[in-house]
Amino acid sequence: MYRFVYADNAATTPISREVIEEMMPCFELNWGNPSSLHAKGREAKDILENARERVAKVFNCNPAEIYFTSCGTESDNWAIKGAAYKMRERGRTHVVTSKIEHHAVLHTCEALEKEGFSVDYVDVDEDGVVCVDKLRELVSDKTALVAVMYANNEVGTIQPIEEIARIAHSKGALMFTDAVQAVGNVEIDLGSLGVDMLSASGHKIHAPKGVGILYVRRGVNIKNLVDGGGQERRRRGGTENVAFAAGFARALEEATKKIPELDRVRAMRDKLIQEITKIPYSKLNGHRTNRLPGNVNIGFEFIEGESLLLLLDMAGICASTGSACSSASLEASHVLLAMGVPHEKAHGSLRLSISHETSEEDVDYIIETVAPIVERLRNMSPLWEDVIKQQV
Ligand SMILES: *Cc1c(COP(=O)(O)O)cnc(C)c1O
């Protein structure tokens, strides 16, 4: 029986009813410019500052430490470039990041290299966890910034951020974490996490695309990325997107409220992993337990991930091979390669990212659909023919 199953929540999420309801008055009624001094401006300003306070409350930080941006990518760029340029003034021109970061971080670091910064990309182990000992060796009194993601978008591994922040600070470097995938999945307490900067994105937590935040700890000085008017305490120019800021705050509150309910999602994840890895020559990518509650990433030998996606799509299942960005480029995932997955196997991966909205029936449908498709694709593969011949 045909079903439509959306299992690509790591790429984007549908906008929730609550978020739409939160945003609607901002379009219809409170459309003023928050910088205007008149009544229409003041009401928009109130909504904006209220959104900032709500975000700060969830993260246990000060509202003055939260900046609204246009997306997660902008927040990542701002944190990394802003910190690097600032710290260069003190002779620090070295950046440490990991091999499994999102392209928003990796390509930003590569841009810094072209400007004369030196960047070290730390290895990860076979589960996709950053090698903390190697990182410790790399951080020095020349290091401006350590940038390590909180949770990986492809294989879902959660990183030891507190420990990494301590290492960064022991050498006087700043610590940034891209928490786009972690937010709403992990309790984040900025009072104890120890990072100087943290990014998040709206569309991964049921708010619209085109809104993000950057947390910058009080006292941490970074350069501006977007110069302009005096918005965001003169640190990020551009008339504020009041509706999306309000939507972001609501999405964050809702996602945080539902964190205890993630046990149900985790159980569905584990069922998917258990059942799908019964397929011969398949293997779970990433850590078995230390992974995002909704993340399943399984490698299949002797097939191409793209063909698998296409047939799943025809069966009504939206999935991914890894990140949406690398799917378009047909390159093997840099995350899987960094984890030591051989090139040919890195091409046959399937990422399912489920959510609170996923049902047991959806899970069963995925399980019963994947196996015959994998078999069908293998039967068309000359490599698979060799495997069968060797067995008889
Ligand atoms: C989606 C994502 C981003 C980019 O966020 P956008 O809002 O789409 O720019 C950055 N980092 C990670 C880990 C992501 O999953």
mmCIF file of C-alpha atoms and ligand atoms in Angstrom:
data_model
loop_
_atom_site.group_PDB
_atom_site.id
_atom_site.type_symbol
_atom_site.label_atom_id
_atom_site.label_comp_id
_atom_site.label_asym_id
_atom_site.label_seq_id
_atom_site.Cartn_x
_atom_site.Cartn_y
_atom_site.Cartn_z
ATOM 1 C CA MET A 1 0.000 0.000 0.000
ATOM 2 C CA TYR A 2 1.289 3.442 -0.941
ATOM 3 C CA ARG A 3 2.050 5.974 1.791
ATOM 4 C CA PHE A 4 3.729 9.347 1.807
ATOM 5 C CA VAL A 5 6.494 9.405 4.396
ATOM 6 C CA TYR A 6 8.701 12.410 4.996
ATOM 7 C CA ALA A 7 11.932 11.097 6.491
ATOM 8 C CA ASP A 8 14.265 13.966 5.624
ATOM 9 C CA ASN A 9 13.895 16.257 8.646
ATOM 10 C CA ALA A 10 17.654 16.854 8.799
ATOM 11 C CA ALA A 11 17.337 18.664 5.439
ATOM 12 C CA THR A 12 14.330 20.720 6.462
ATOM 13 C CA THR A 13 11.135 20.428 8.484
ATOM 14 C CA PRO A 14 7.546 21.465 7.774
ATOM 15 C CA ILE A 15 6.462 24.707 9.464
ATOM 16 C CA SER A 16 4.307 23.852 12.454
ATOM 17 C CA ARG A 17 0.789 25.171 13.054
ATOM 18 C CA GLU A 18 1.943 26.942 16.238
ATOM 19 C CA VAL A 19 4.695 28.764 14.365
ATOM 20 C CA ILE A 20 2.323 29.872 11.609
ATOM 21 C CA GLU A 21 -0.108 31.174 14.228
ATOM 22 C CA GLU A 22 2.713 32.998 15.973
ATOM 23 C CA MET A 23 3.844 34.652 12.728
ATOM 24 C CA MET A 24 0.511 35.578 11.130
ATOM 25 C CA PRO A 25 -0.175 38.743 13.192
ATOM 26 C CA CYS A 26 3.312 39.995 12.287
ATOM 27 C CA PHE A 27 2.348 39.940 8.606
ATOM 28 C CA GLU A 28 -1.207 41.197 8.970
ATOM 29 C CA LEU A 29 -0.931 43.637 11.828
ATOM 30 C CA ASN A 30 2.491 44.231 13.339
ATOM 31 C CA TRP A 31 4.369 44.907 10.101
ATOM 32 C CA GLY A 32 6.168 48.008 11.355
ATOM 33 C CA ASN A 33 9.890 48.627 11.176
ATOM 34 C CA PRO A 34 11.321 47.951 14.645
ATOM 35 C CA SER A 35 13.672 50.914 14.223
ATOM 36 C CA SER A 36 10.794 53.376 13.749
ATOM 37 C CA LEU A 37 10.061 55.488 16.792
ATOM 38 C CA HIS A 38 6.285 55.666 16.215
ATOM 39 C CA ALA A 39 3.618 53.330 17.513
ATOM 40 C CA LYS A 40 3.786 50.933 14.555
ATOM 41 C CA GLY A 41 7.527 50.624 14.999
ATOM 42 C CA ARG A 42 7.330 50.192 18.743
ATOM 43 C CA GLU A 43 4.888 47.291 18.518
ATOM 44 C CA ALA A 44 7.206 45.494 16.063
ATOM 45 C CA LYS A 45 10.171 46.213 18.324
ATOM 46 C CA ASP A 46 8.282 44.725 21.281
ATOM 47 C CA ILE A 47 7.621 41.498 19.370
ATOM 48 C CA LEU A 48 11.246 41.280 18.295
ATOM 49 C CA GLU A 49 12.623 41.815 21.789
ATOM 50 C CA ASN A 50 10.084 39.438 23.236
ATOM 51 C CA ALA A 51 11.279 36.782 20.766
ATOM 52 C CA ARG A 52 14.879 37.425 21.813
ATOM 53 C CA GLU A 53 13.965 37.037 25.484
ATOM 54 C CA ARG A 54 12.163 33.767 24.834
ATOM 55 C CA VAL A 55 15.141 32.360 22.923
ATOM 56 C CA ALA A 56 17.501 33.436 25.703
ATOM 57 C CA LYS A 57 15.260 31.837 28.315
ATOM 58 C CA VAL A 58 15.361 28.463 26.556
ATOM 59 C CA PHE A 59 19.156 28.562 26.238
ATOM 60 C CA ASN A 60 19.662 30.016 29.740
ATOM 61 C CA CYS A 61 21.577 33.065 28.545
ATOM 62 C CA ASN A 62 21.071 36.820 28.424
ATOM 63 C CA PRO A 63 18.821 38.272 25.661
ATOM 64 C CA ALA A 64 21.669 40.654 24.759
ATOM 65 C CA GLU A 65 23.706 37.595 23.767
ATOM 66 C CA ILE A 66 21.226 36.501 21.048
ATOM 67 C CA TYR A 67 21.422 37.903 17.488
ATOM 68 C CA PHE A 68 18.895 37.097 14.774
ATOM 69 C CA THR A 69 20.383 36.305 11.359
ATOM 70 C CA SER A 70 19.102 35.154 7.963
ATOM 71 C CA CYS A 71 20.045 31.478 8.368
ATOM 72 C CA GLY A 72 22.350 28.944 9.951
ATOM 73 C CA THR A 73 24.902 29.481 7.210
ATOM 74 C CA GLU A 74 25.102 33.212 7.953
ATOM 75 C CA SER A 75 25.509 32.515 11.671
ATOM 76 C CA ASP A 76 28.327 30.026 10.943
ATOM 77 C CA ASN A 77 30.065 32.523 8.631
ATOM 78 C CA TRP A 78 29.700 35.326 11.140
ATOM 79 C CA ALA A 79 31.009 33.336 14.097
ATOM 80 C CA ILE A 80 34.032 31.960 12.252
ATOM 81 C CA LYS A 81 35.057 35.001 10.197
ATOM 82 C CA GLY A 82 34.128 37.463 12.941
ATOM 83 C CA ALA A 83 36.240 35.607 15.516
ATOM 84 C CA ALA A 84 39.150 34.952 13.138
ATOM 85 C CA TYR A 85 39.423 38.594 12.009
ATOM 86 C CA LYS A 86 39.189 39.863 15.563
ATOM 87 C CA MET A 87 41.740 37.441 16.974
ATOM 88 C CA ARG A 88 44.158 38.139 14.100
ATOM 89 C CA GLU A 89 44.650 41.573 15.663
ATOM 90 C CA ARG A 90 46.259 39.727 18.575
ATOM 91 C CA GLY A 91 48.478 37.638 16.329
ATOM 92 C CA ARG A 92 46.260 34.553 16.349
ATOM 93 C CA THR A 93 45.882 33.244 12.783
ATOM 94 C CA HIS A 94 45.150 29.558 13.359
ATOM 95 C CA VAL A 95 41.761 27.819 13.327
ATOM 96 C CA VAL A 96 40.922 24.274 14.412
ATOM 97 C CA THR A 97 37.796 22.573 13.119
ATOM 98 C CA SER A 98 36.766 19.005 12.308
ATOM 99 C CA LYS A 99 36.654 17.026 9.077
ATOM 100 C CA ILE A 100 32.916 16.385 9.424
ATOM 101 C CA GLU A 101 31.558 19.923 9.697
ATOM 102 C CA HIS A 102 28.703 21.180 7.540
ATOM 103 C CA HIS A 103 29.836 22.967 4.379
ATOM 104 C CA ALA A 104 28.745 26.251 5.951
ATOM 105 C CA VAL A 105 31.687 25.771 8.329
ATOM 106 C CA LEU A 106 34.137 23.887 6.093
ATOM 107 C CA HIS A 107 33.897 26.265 3.155
ATOM 108 C CA THR A 108 34.137 29.269 5.482
ATOM 109 C CA CYS A 109 37.352 27.840 6.929
ATOM 110 C CA GLU A 110 38.658 27.228 3.401
ATOM 111 C CA ALA A 111 37.926 30.875 2.580
ATOM 112 C CA LEU A 112 39.994 31.893 5.618
ATOM 113 C CA GLU A 113 42.878 29.728 4.402
ATOM 114 C CA LYS A 114 42.913 31.722 1.139
ATOM 115 C CA GLU A 115 43.303 34.855 3.269
ATOM 116 C CA GLY A 116 46.371 33.510 5.040
ATOM 117 C CA PHE A 117 44.883 31.766 8.082
ATOM 118 C CA SER A 118 46.088 28.231 8.767
ATOM 119 C CA VAL A 119 43.355 25.707 9.457
ATOM 120 C CA ASP A 120 43.618 22.210 10.933
ATOM 121 C CA TYR A 121 40.791 19.780 10.212
ATOM 122 C CA VAL A 122 40.739 17.274 13.085
ATOM 123 C CA ASP A 123 40.085 13.602 12.405
ATOM 124 C CA VAL A 124 37.107 11.706 13.713
ATOM 125 C CA ASP A 125 36.986 8.061 14.765
ATOM 126 C CA GLU A 126 35.071 5.366 12.879
ATOM 127 C CA ASP A 127 31.869 6.358 14.712
ATOM 128 C CA GLY A 128 32.236 9.985 13.688
ATOM 129 C CA VAL A 129 33.296 11.323 17.082
ATOM 130 C CA VAL A 130 35.992 14.024 17.035
ATOM 131 C CA CYS A 131 39.383 12.758 18.280
ATOM 132 C CA VAL A 132 39.747 14.969 21.325
ATOM 133 C CA ASP A 133 43.374 13.962 21.951
ATOM 134 C CA LYS A 134 44.370 15.000 18.444
ATOM 135 C CA LEU A 135 42.456 18.238 18.841
ATOM 136 C CA ARG A 136 44.289 18.961 22.098
ATOM 137 C CA GLU A 137 47.644 18.616 20.331
ATOM 138 C CA LEU A 138 46.620 21.075 17.622
ATOM 139 C CA VAL A 139 45.314 23.927 19.766
ATOM 140 C CA SER A 140 48.067 26.416 20.640
ATOM 141 C CA ASP A 141 48.539 30.009 21.719
ATOM 142 C CA LYS A 142 48.320 30.890 18.002
ATOM 143 C CA THR A 143 44.792 29.458 17.766
ATOM 144 C CA ALA A 144 42.066 32.055 17.269
ATOM 145 C CA LEU A 145 39.117 29.697 17.221
ATOM 146 C CA VAL A 146 38.029 26.109 17.677
ATOM 147 C CA ALA A 147 34.861 25.297 15.681
ATOM 148 C CA VAL A 148 33.264 21.892 16.233
ATOM 149 C CA MET A 149 29.643 21.051 15.477
ATOM 150 C CA TYR A 150 27.391 19.887 18.312
ATOM 151 C CA ALA A 151 25.751 17.099 16.318
ATOM 152 C CA ASN A 152 26.483 15.924 12.807
ATOM 153 C CA ASN A 153 23.810 16.355 10.132
ATOM 154 C CA GLU A 154 24.659 13.172 8.207
ATOM 155 C CA VAL A 155 25.418 10.501 10.786
ATOM 156 C CA GLY A 156 23.962 12.208 13.852
ATOM 157 C CA THR A 157 26.937 11.778 16.191
ATOM 158 C CA ILE A 158 26.949 14.107 19.183
ATOM 159 C CA GLN A 159 30.299 15.651 20.073
ATOM 160 C CA PRO A 160 31.887 16.262 23.511
ATOM 161 C CA ILE A 161 31.465 20.030 23.249
ATOM 162 C CA GLU A 162 32.096 20.902 26.919
ATOM 163 C CA GLU A 163 35.417 19.107 26.880
ATOM 164 C CA ILE A 164 36.461 20.687 23.569
ATOM 165 C CA ALA A 165 35.523 24.153 24.873
ATOM 166 C CA ARG A 166 37.745 23.620 27.910
ATOM 167 C CA ILE A 167 40.670 22.737 25.637
ATOM 168 C CA ALA A 168 40.094 25.824 23.472
ATOM 169 C CA HIS A 169 39.927 28.102 26.495
ATOM 170 C CA SER A 170 43.026 26.590 28.111
ATOM 171 C CA LYS A 171 45.005 28.134 25.214
ATOM 172 C CA GLY A 172 43.054 31.382 25.091
ATOM 173 C CA ALA A 173 41.171 30.468 21.893
ATOM 174 C CA LEU A 174 37.465 31.095 21.306
ATOM 175 C CA MET A 175 35.022 28.187 20.997
ATOM 176 C CA PHE A 176 32.184 28.040 18.478
ATOM 177 C CA THR A 177 29.685 25.250 17.936
ATOM 178 C CA ASP A 178 27.280 24.819 15.029
ATOM 179 C CA ALA A 179 24.271 23.502 16.949
ATOM 180 C CA VAL A 180 21.838 23.566 14.010
ATOM 181 C CA GLN A 181 21.122 19.828 14.267
ATOM 182 C CA ALA A 182 21.375 19.605 18.044
ATOM 183 C CA VAL A 183 18.795 22.263 18.908
ATOM 184 C CA GLY A 184 15.486 20.656 19.811
ATOM 185 C CA ASN A 185 17.171 17.273 20.185
ATOM 186 C CA VAL A 186 19.521 17.919 23.084
ATOM 187 C CA GLU A 187 19.005 20.158 26.138
ATOM 188 C CA ILE A 188 21.326 23.108 25.617
ATOM 189 C CA ASP A 189 22.258 25.135 28.688
ATOM 190 C CA LEU A 190 24.563 27.967 27.711
ATOM 191 C CA GLY A 191 25.181 28.648 31.376
ATOM 192 C CA SER A 192 27.234 25.454 31.624
ATOM 193 C CA LEU A 193 28.154 24.409 28.059
ATOM 194 C CA GLY A 194 31.164 26.717 27.999
ATOM 195 C CA VAL A 195 31.026 27.857 24.364
ATOM 196 C CA ASP A 196 31.584 31.471 23.262
ATOM 197 C CA MET A 197 29.346 31.228 20.219
ATOM 198 C CA LEU A 198 26.567 28.924 19.057
ATOM 199 C CA SER A 199 24.484 28.880 15.861
ATOM 200 C CA ALA A 200 20.987 27.558 15.199
ATOM 201 C CA SER A 201 18.609 27.595 12.229
ATOM 202 C CA GLY A 202 14.830 27.981 12.093
ATOM 203 C CA HIS A 203 13.933 25.565 9.336
ATOM 204 C CA LYS A 204 15.434 22.555 11.105
ATOM 205 C CA ILE A 205 13.021 23.029 14.024
ATOM 206 C CA HIS A 206 9.706 23.723 12.251
ATOM 207 C CA ALA A 207 10.169 27.483 11.712
ATOM 208 C CA PRO A 208 10.600 28.898 8.173
ATOM 209 C CA LYS A 209 13.742 28.837 6.077
ATOM 210 C CA GLY A 210 15.572 32.141 6.232
ATOM 211 C CA VAL A 211 16.014 32.718 9.948
ATOM 212 C CA GLY A 212 18.836 31.765 12.278
ATOM 213 C CA ILE A 213 20.421 32.922 15.469
ATOM 214 C CA LEU A 214 23.935 33.425 16.694
ATOM 215 C CA TYR A 215 24.667 33.406 20.403
ATOM 216 C CA VAL A 216 27.724 35.473 21.270
ATOM 217 C CA ARG A 217 28.718 35.308 24.909
ATOM 218 C CA ARG A 218 28.868 38.665 26.668
ATOM 219 C CA GLY A 219 32.365 40.103 26.609
ATOM 220 C CA VAL A 220 33.335 38.165 23.472
ATOM 221 C CA ASN A 221 34.258 40.598 20.753
ATOM 222 C CA ILE A 222 33.918 39.545 17.107
ATOM 223 C CA LYS A 223 33.925 41.561 13.882
ATOM 224 C CA ASN A 224 30.684 42.280 12.065
ATOM 225 C CA LEU A 225 29.814 40.251 8.991
ATOM 226 C CA VAL A 226 26.877 42.358 7.776
ATOM 227 C CA ASP A 227 27.480 46.078 8.199
ATOM 228 C CA GLY A 228 24.549 48.432 7.881
ATOM 229 C CA GLY A 229 22.173 50.271 10.181
ATOM 230 C CA GLY A 230 22.145 50.062 13.921
ATOM 231 C CA GLN A 231 20.072 46.887 14.128
ATOM 232 C CA GLU A 232 20.962 44.043 16.487
ATOM 233 C CA ARG A 233 22.938 46.399 18.732
ATOM 234 C CA ARG A 234 24.980 47.565 15.705
ATOM 235 C CA ARG A 235 26.388 44.124 15.150
ATOM 236 C CA ARG A 236 24.205 42.857 12.313
ATOM 237 C CA GLY A 237 22.716 45.386 9.889
ATOM 238 C CA GLY A 238 19.454 44.915 8.002
ATOM 239 C CA THR A 239 15.835 45.552 8.957
ATOM 240 C CA GLU A 240 14.893 42.732 11.295
ATOM 241 C CA ASN A 241 12.622 39.915 10.136
ATOM 242 C CA VAL A 242 10.205 40.300 13.039
ATOM 243 C CA ALA A 243 7.786 37.576 11.941
ATOM 244 C CA PHE A 244 10.497 34.984 11.512
ATOM 245 C CA ALA A 245 12.172 35.948 14.789
ATOM 246 C CA ALA A 246 8.836 35.369 16.559
ATOM 247 C CA GLY A 247 8.403 32.114 14.631
ATOM 248 C CA PHE A 248 11.885 30.998 15.608
ATOM 249 C CA ALA A 249 11.223 31.686 19.290
ATOM 250 C CA ARG A 250 7.998 29.684 19.173
ATOM 251 C CA ALA A 251 9.592 26.796 17.297
ATOM 252 C CA LEU A 252 12.432 26.685 19.817
ATOM 253 C CA GLU A 253 10.025 26.663 22.760
ATOM 254 C CA GLU A 254 7.921 23.895 21.215
ATOM 255 C CA ALA A 255 10.940 21.781 20.276
ATOM 256 C CA THR A 256 12.413 22.134 23.751
ATOM 257 C CA LYS A 257 9.122 21.256 25.415
ATOM 258 C CA LYS A 258 9.004 18.041 23.381
ATOM 259 C CA ILE A 259 12.533 16.855 24.202
ATOM 260 C CA PRO A 260 11.214 14.356 26.812
ATOM 261 C CA GLU A 261 8.976 12.851 24.097
ATOM 262 C CA LEU A 262 12.017 12.042 21.970
ATOM 263 C CA ASP A 263 12.193 8.588 23.598
ATOM 264 C CA ARG A 264 9.409 7.536 21.235
ATOM 265 C CA VAL A 265 11.403 8.832 18.249
ATOM 266 C CA ARG A 266 14.524 7.089 19.561
ATOM 267 C CA ALA A 267 12.634 3.794 19.766
ATOM 268 C CA MET A 268 11.473 4.169 16.147
ATOM 269 C CA ARG A 269 15.035 5.029 15.110
ATOM 270 C CA ASP A 270 16.336 1.889 16.800
ATOM 271 C CA LYS A 271 13.687 -0.262 15.149
ATOM 272 C CA LEU A 272 14.637 1.146 11.728
ATOM 273 C CA ILE A 273 18.313 0.467 12.418
ATOM 274 C CA GLN A 274 17.683 -3.019 13.698
ATOM 275 C CA GLU A 275 15.398 -4.077 10.861
ATOM 276 C CA ILE A 276 17.166 -2.410 7.948
ATOM 277 C CA THR A 277 20.631 -3.661 8.922
ATOM 278 C CA LYS A 278 19.265 -7.212 8.596
ATOM 279 C CA ILE A 279 19.721 -6.670 4.860
ATOM 280 C CA PRO A 280 22.948 -8.460 3.845
ATOM 281 C CA TYR A 281 26.019 -6.262 3.292
ATOM 282 C CA SER A 282 24.539 -3.294 5.111
ATOM 283 C CA LYS A 283 26.045 -1.392 8.015
ATOM 284 C CA LEU A 284 25.047 1.409 10.344
ATOM 285 C CA ASN A 285 27.086 4.584 9.857
ATOM 286 C CA GLY A 286 27.802 6.564 13.020
ATOM 287 C CA HIS A 287 27.666 5.732 16.698
ATOM 288 C CA ARG A 288 25.082 3.170 17.770
ATOM 289 C CA THR A 289 23.686 5.140 20.744
ATOM 290 C CA ASN A 290 25.470 8.500 20.890
ATOM 291 C CA ARG A 291 23.456 9.862 17.954
ATOM 292 C CA LEU A 292 20.555 12.199 17.293
ATOM 293 C CA PRO A 293 17.202 10.641 18.253
ATOM 294 C CA GLY A 294 15.864 10.809 14.700
ATOM 295 C CA ASN A 295 18.977 9.930 12.712
ATOM 296 C CA VAL A 296 19.407 6.665 10.816
ATOM 297 C CA ASN A 297 22.302 6.349 8.363
ATOM 298 C CA ILE A 298 22.919 2.992 6.747
ATOM 299 C CA GLY A 299 25.461 2.023 4.118
ATOM 300 C CA PHE A 300 24.647 -0.640 1.523
ATOM 301 C CA GLU A 301 27.355 -2.299 -0.493
ATOM 302 C CA PHE A 302 26.956 -2.788 -4.253
ATOM 303 C CA ILE A 303 24.395 -0.050 -4.823
ATOM 304 C CA GLU A 304 24.356 3.680 -5.482
ATOM 305 C CA GLY A 305 22.619 5.797 -2.867
ATOM 306 C CA GLU A 306 21.106 8.007 -5.568
ATOM 307 C CA SER A 307 19.327 5.080 -7.271
ATOM 308 C CA LEU A 308 18.008 3.975 -3.915
ATOM 309 C CA LEU A 309 16.647 7.465 -3.224
ATOM 310 C CA LEU A 310 14.928 7.610 -6.583
ATOM 311 C CA LEU A 311 13.100 4.324 -6.048
ATOM 312 C CA LEU A 312 12.200 5.259 -2.478
ATOM 313 C CA ASP A 313 10.825 8.532 -3.797
ATOM 314 C CA MET A 314 8.649 6.600 -6.261
ATOM 315 C CA ALA A 315 7.365 4.633 -3.283
ATOM 316 C CA GLY A 316 6.479 7.888 -1.497
ATOM 317 C CA ILE A 317 9.442 7.990 0.886
ATOM 318 C CA CYS A 318 11.492 11.191 1.107
ATOM 319 C CA ALA A 319 15.000 10.364 2.283
ATOM 320 C CA SER A 320 18.534 11.496 1.572
ATOM 321 C CA THR A 321 22.007 10.103 0.981
ATOM 322 C CA GLY A 322 23.566 12.494 3.456
ATOM 323 C CA SER A 323 23.438 16.243 3.322
ATOM 324 C CA ALA A 324 21.206 17.948 0.792
ATOM 325 C CA CYS A 325 24.271 19.760 -0.516
ATOM 326 C CA SER A 326 26.367 16.696 -1.265
ATOM 327 C CA SER A 327 23.346 14.949 -2.821
ATOM 328 C CA ALA A 328 23.333 17.582 -5.539
ATOM 329 C CA SER A 329 27.041 17.249 -6.270
ATOM 330 C CA LEU A 330 27.128 13.419 -6.462
ATOM 331 C CA GLU A 331 30.401 13.431 -4.525
ATOM 332 C CA ALA A 332 30.955 10.827 -1.845
ATOM 333 C CA SER A 333 30.112 12.219 1.573
ATOM 334 C CA HIS A 334 33.106 13.928 3.212
ATOM 335 C CA VAL A 335 31.696 12.808 6.562
ATOM 336 C CA LEU A 336 31.679 9.096 5.693
ATOM 337 C CA LEU A 337 35.128 9.354 4.080
ATOM 338 C CA ALA A 338 36.469 11.024 7.240
ATOM 339 C CA MET A 339 35.054 8.106 9.260
ATOM 340 C CA GLY A 340 37.139 5.750 7.148
ATOM 341 C CA VAL A 341 34.286 4.363 5.046
ATOM 342 C CA PRO A 342 35.869 3.313 1.712
ATOM 343 C CA HIS A 343 34.937 5.393 -1.346
ATOM 344 C CA GLU A 344 32.787 2.722 -3.020
ATOM 345 C CA LYS A 345 30.822 2.061 0.167
ATOM 346 C CA ALA A 346 30.419 5.787 0.900
ATOM 347 C CA HIS A 347 28.347 6.019 -2.299
ATOM 348 C CA GLY A 348 25.681 3.610 -1.104
ATOM 349 C CA SER A 349 24.410 5.396 1.983
ATOM 350 C CA LEU A 350 20.853 6.179 3.015
ATOM 351 C CA ARG A 351 19.958 8.789 5.634
ATOM 352 C CA LEU A 352 16.514 8.688 7.178
ATOM 353 C CA SER A 353 15.782 11.531 9.585
ATOM 354 C CA ILE A 354 12.511 11.046 11.431
ATOM 355 C CA SER A 355 10.670 13.324 13.850
ATOM 356 C CA HIS A 356 7.822 13.577 16.370
ATOM 357 C CA GLU A 357 5.477 13.484 13.384
ATOM 358 C CA THR A 358 6.675 10.074 12.224
ATOM 359 C CA SER A 359 4.268 7.234 13.028
ATOM 360 C CA GLU A 360 4.798 3.533 13.718
ATOM 361 C CA GLU A 361 3.063 2.832 10.417
ATOM 362 C CA ASP A 362 5.552 5.080 8.625
ATOM 363 C CA VAL A 363 8.407 3.137 10.187
ATOM 364 C CA ASP A 364 6.921 -0.217 9.154
ATOM 365 C CA TYR A 365 6.331 1.065 5.648
ATOM 366 C CA ILE A 366 9.961 2.206 5.338
ATOM 367 C CA ILE A 367 11.214 -1.155 6.611
ATOM 368 C CA GLU A 368 9.108 -3.189 4.204
ATOM 369 C CA THR A 369 9.948 -0.903 1.269
ATOM 370 C CA VAL A 370 13.731 -0.607 1.577
ATOM 371 C CA ALA A 371 14.684 -4.306 1.439
ATOM 372 C CA PRO A 372 13.045 -5.193 -1.923
ATOM 373 C CA ILE A 373 14.420 -1.998 -3.501
ATOM 374 C CA VAL A 374 17.958 -2.805 -2.346
ATOM 375 C CA GLU A 375 17.563 -6.311 -3.748
ATOM 376 C CA ARG A 376 16.225 -5.022 -7.052
ATOM 377 C CA LEU A 377 19.129 -2.588 -7.447
ATOM 378 C CA ARG A 378 21.692 -5.234 -6.567
ATOM 379 C CA ASN A 379 20.242 -7.570 -9.138
ATOM 380 C CA MET A 380 21.117 -4.954 -11.744
ATOM 381 C CA SER A 381 24.674 -4.569 -10.469
ATOM 382 C CA PRO A 382 27.556 -6.494 -12.107
ATOM 383 C CA LEU A 383 29.452 -6.299 -8.810
ATOM 384 C CA TRP A 384 26.623 -8.079 -7.041
ATOM 385 C CA GLU A 385 26.677 -10.809 -9.696
ATOM 386 C CA ASP A 386 30.296 -11.505 -8.734
ATOM 387 C CA VAL A 387 29.333 -11.792 -5.071
ATOM 388 C CA ILE A 388 26.602 -14.316 -5.878
ATOM 389 C CA LYS A 389 28.968 -16.365 -8.081
ATOM 390 C CA GLN A 390 31.539 -16.510 -5.292
ATOM 391 C CA GLN A 391 28.909 -17.832 -2.888
ATOM 392 C CA VAL A 392 27.883 -20.859 -5.009
HETATM 393 C C1 LIG B 1 21.163 22.955 7.782
HETATM 394 C C2 LIG B 1 22.476 23.155 8.474
HETATM 395 C C3 LIG B 1 23.177 24.358 8.360
HETATM 396 C C4 LIG B 1 22.719 25.484 7.478
HETATM 397 O O1 LIG B 1 21.576 26.123 7.950
HETATM 398 P P1 LIG B 1 20.709 27.020 6.909
HETATM 399 O O2 LIG B 1 19.733 27.722 7.757
HETATM 400 O O3 LIG B 1 20.100 26.054 5.949
HETATM 401 O O4 LIG B 1 21.684 27.943 6.239
HETATM 402 C C5 LIG B 1 24.362 24.493 9.053
HETATM 403 N N1 LIG B 1 24.835 23.497 9.819
HETATM 404 C C6 LIG B 1 24.203 22.325 9.957
HETATM 405 C C7 LIG B 1 24.766 21.274 10.842
HETATM 406 C C8 LIG B 1 23.005 22.105 9.280
HETATM 407 O O5 LIG B 1 22.381 20.930 9.392
#
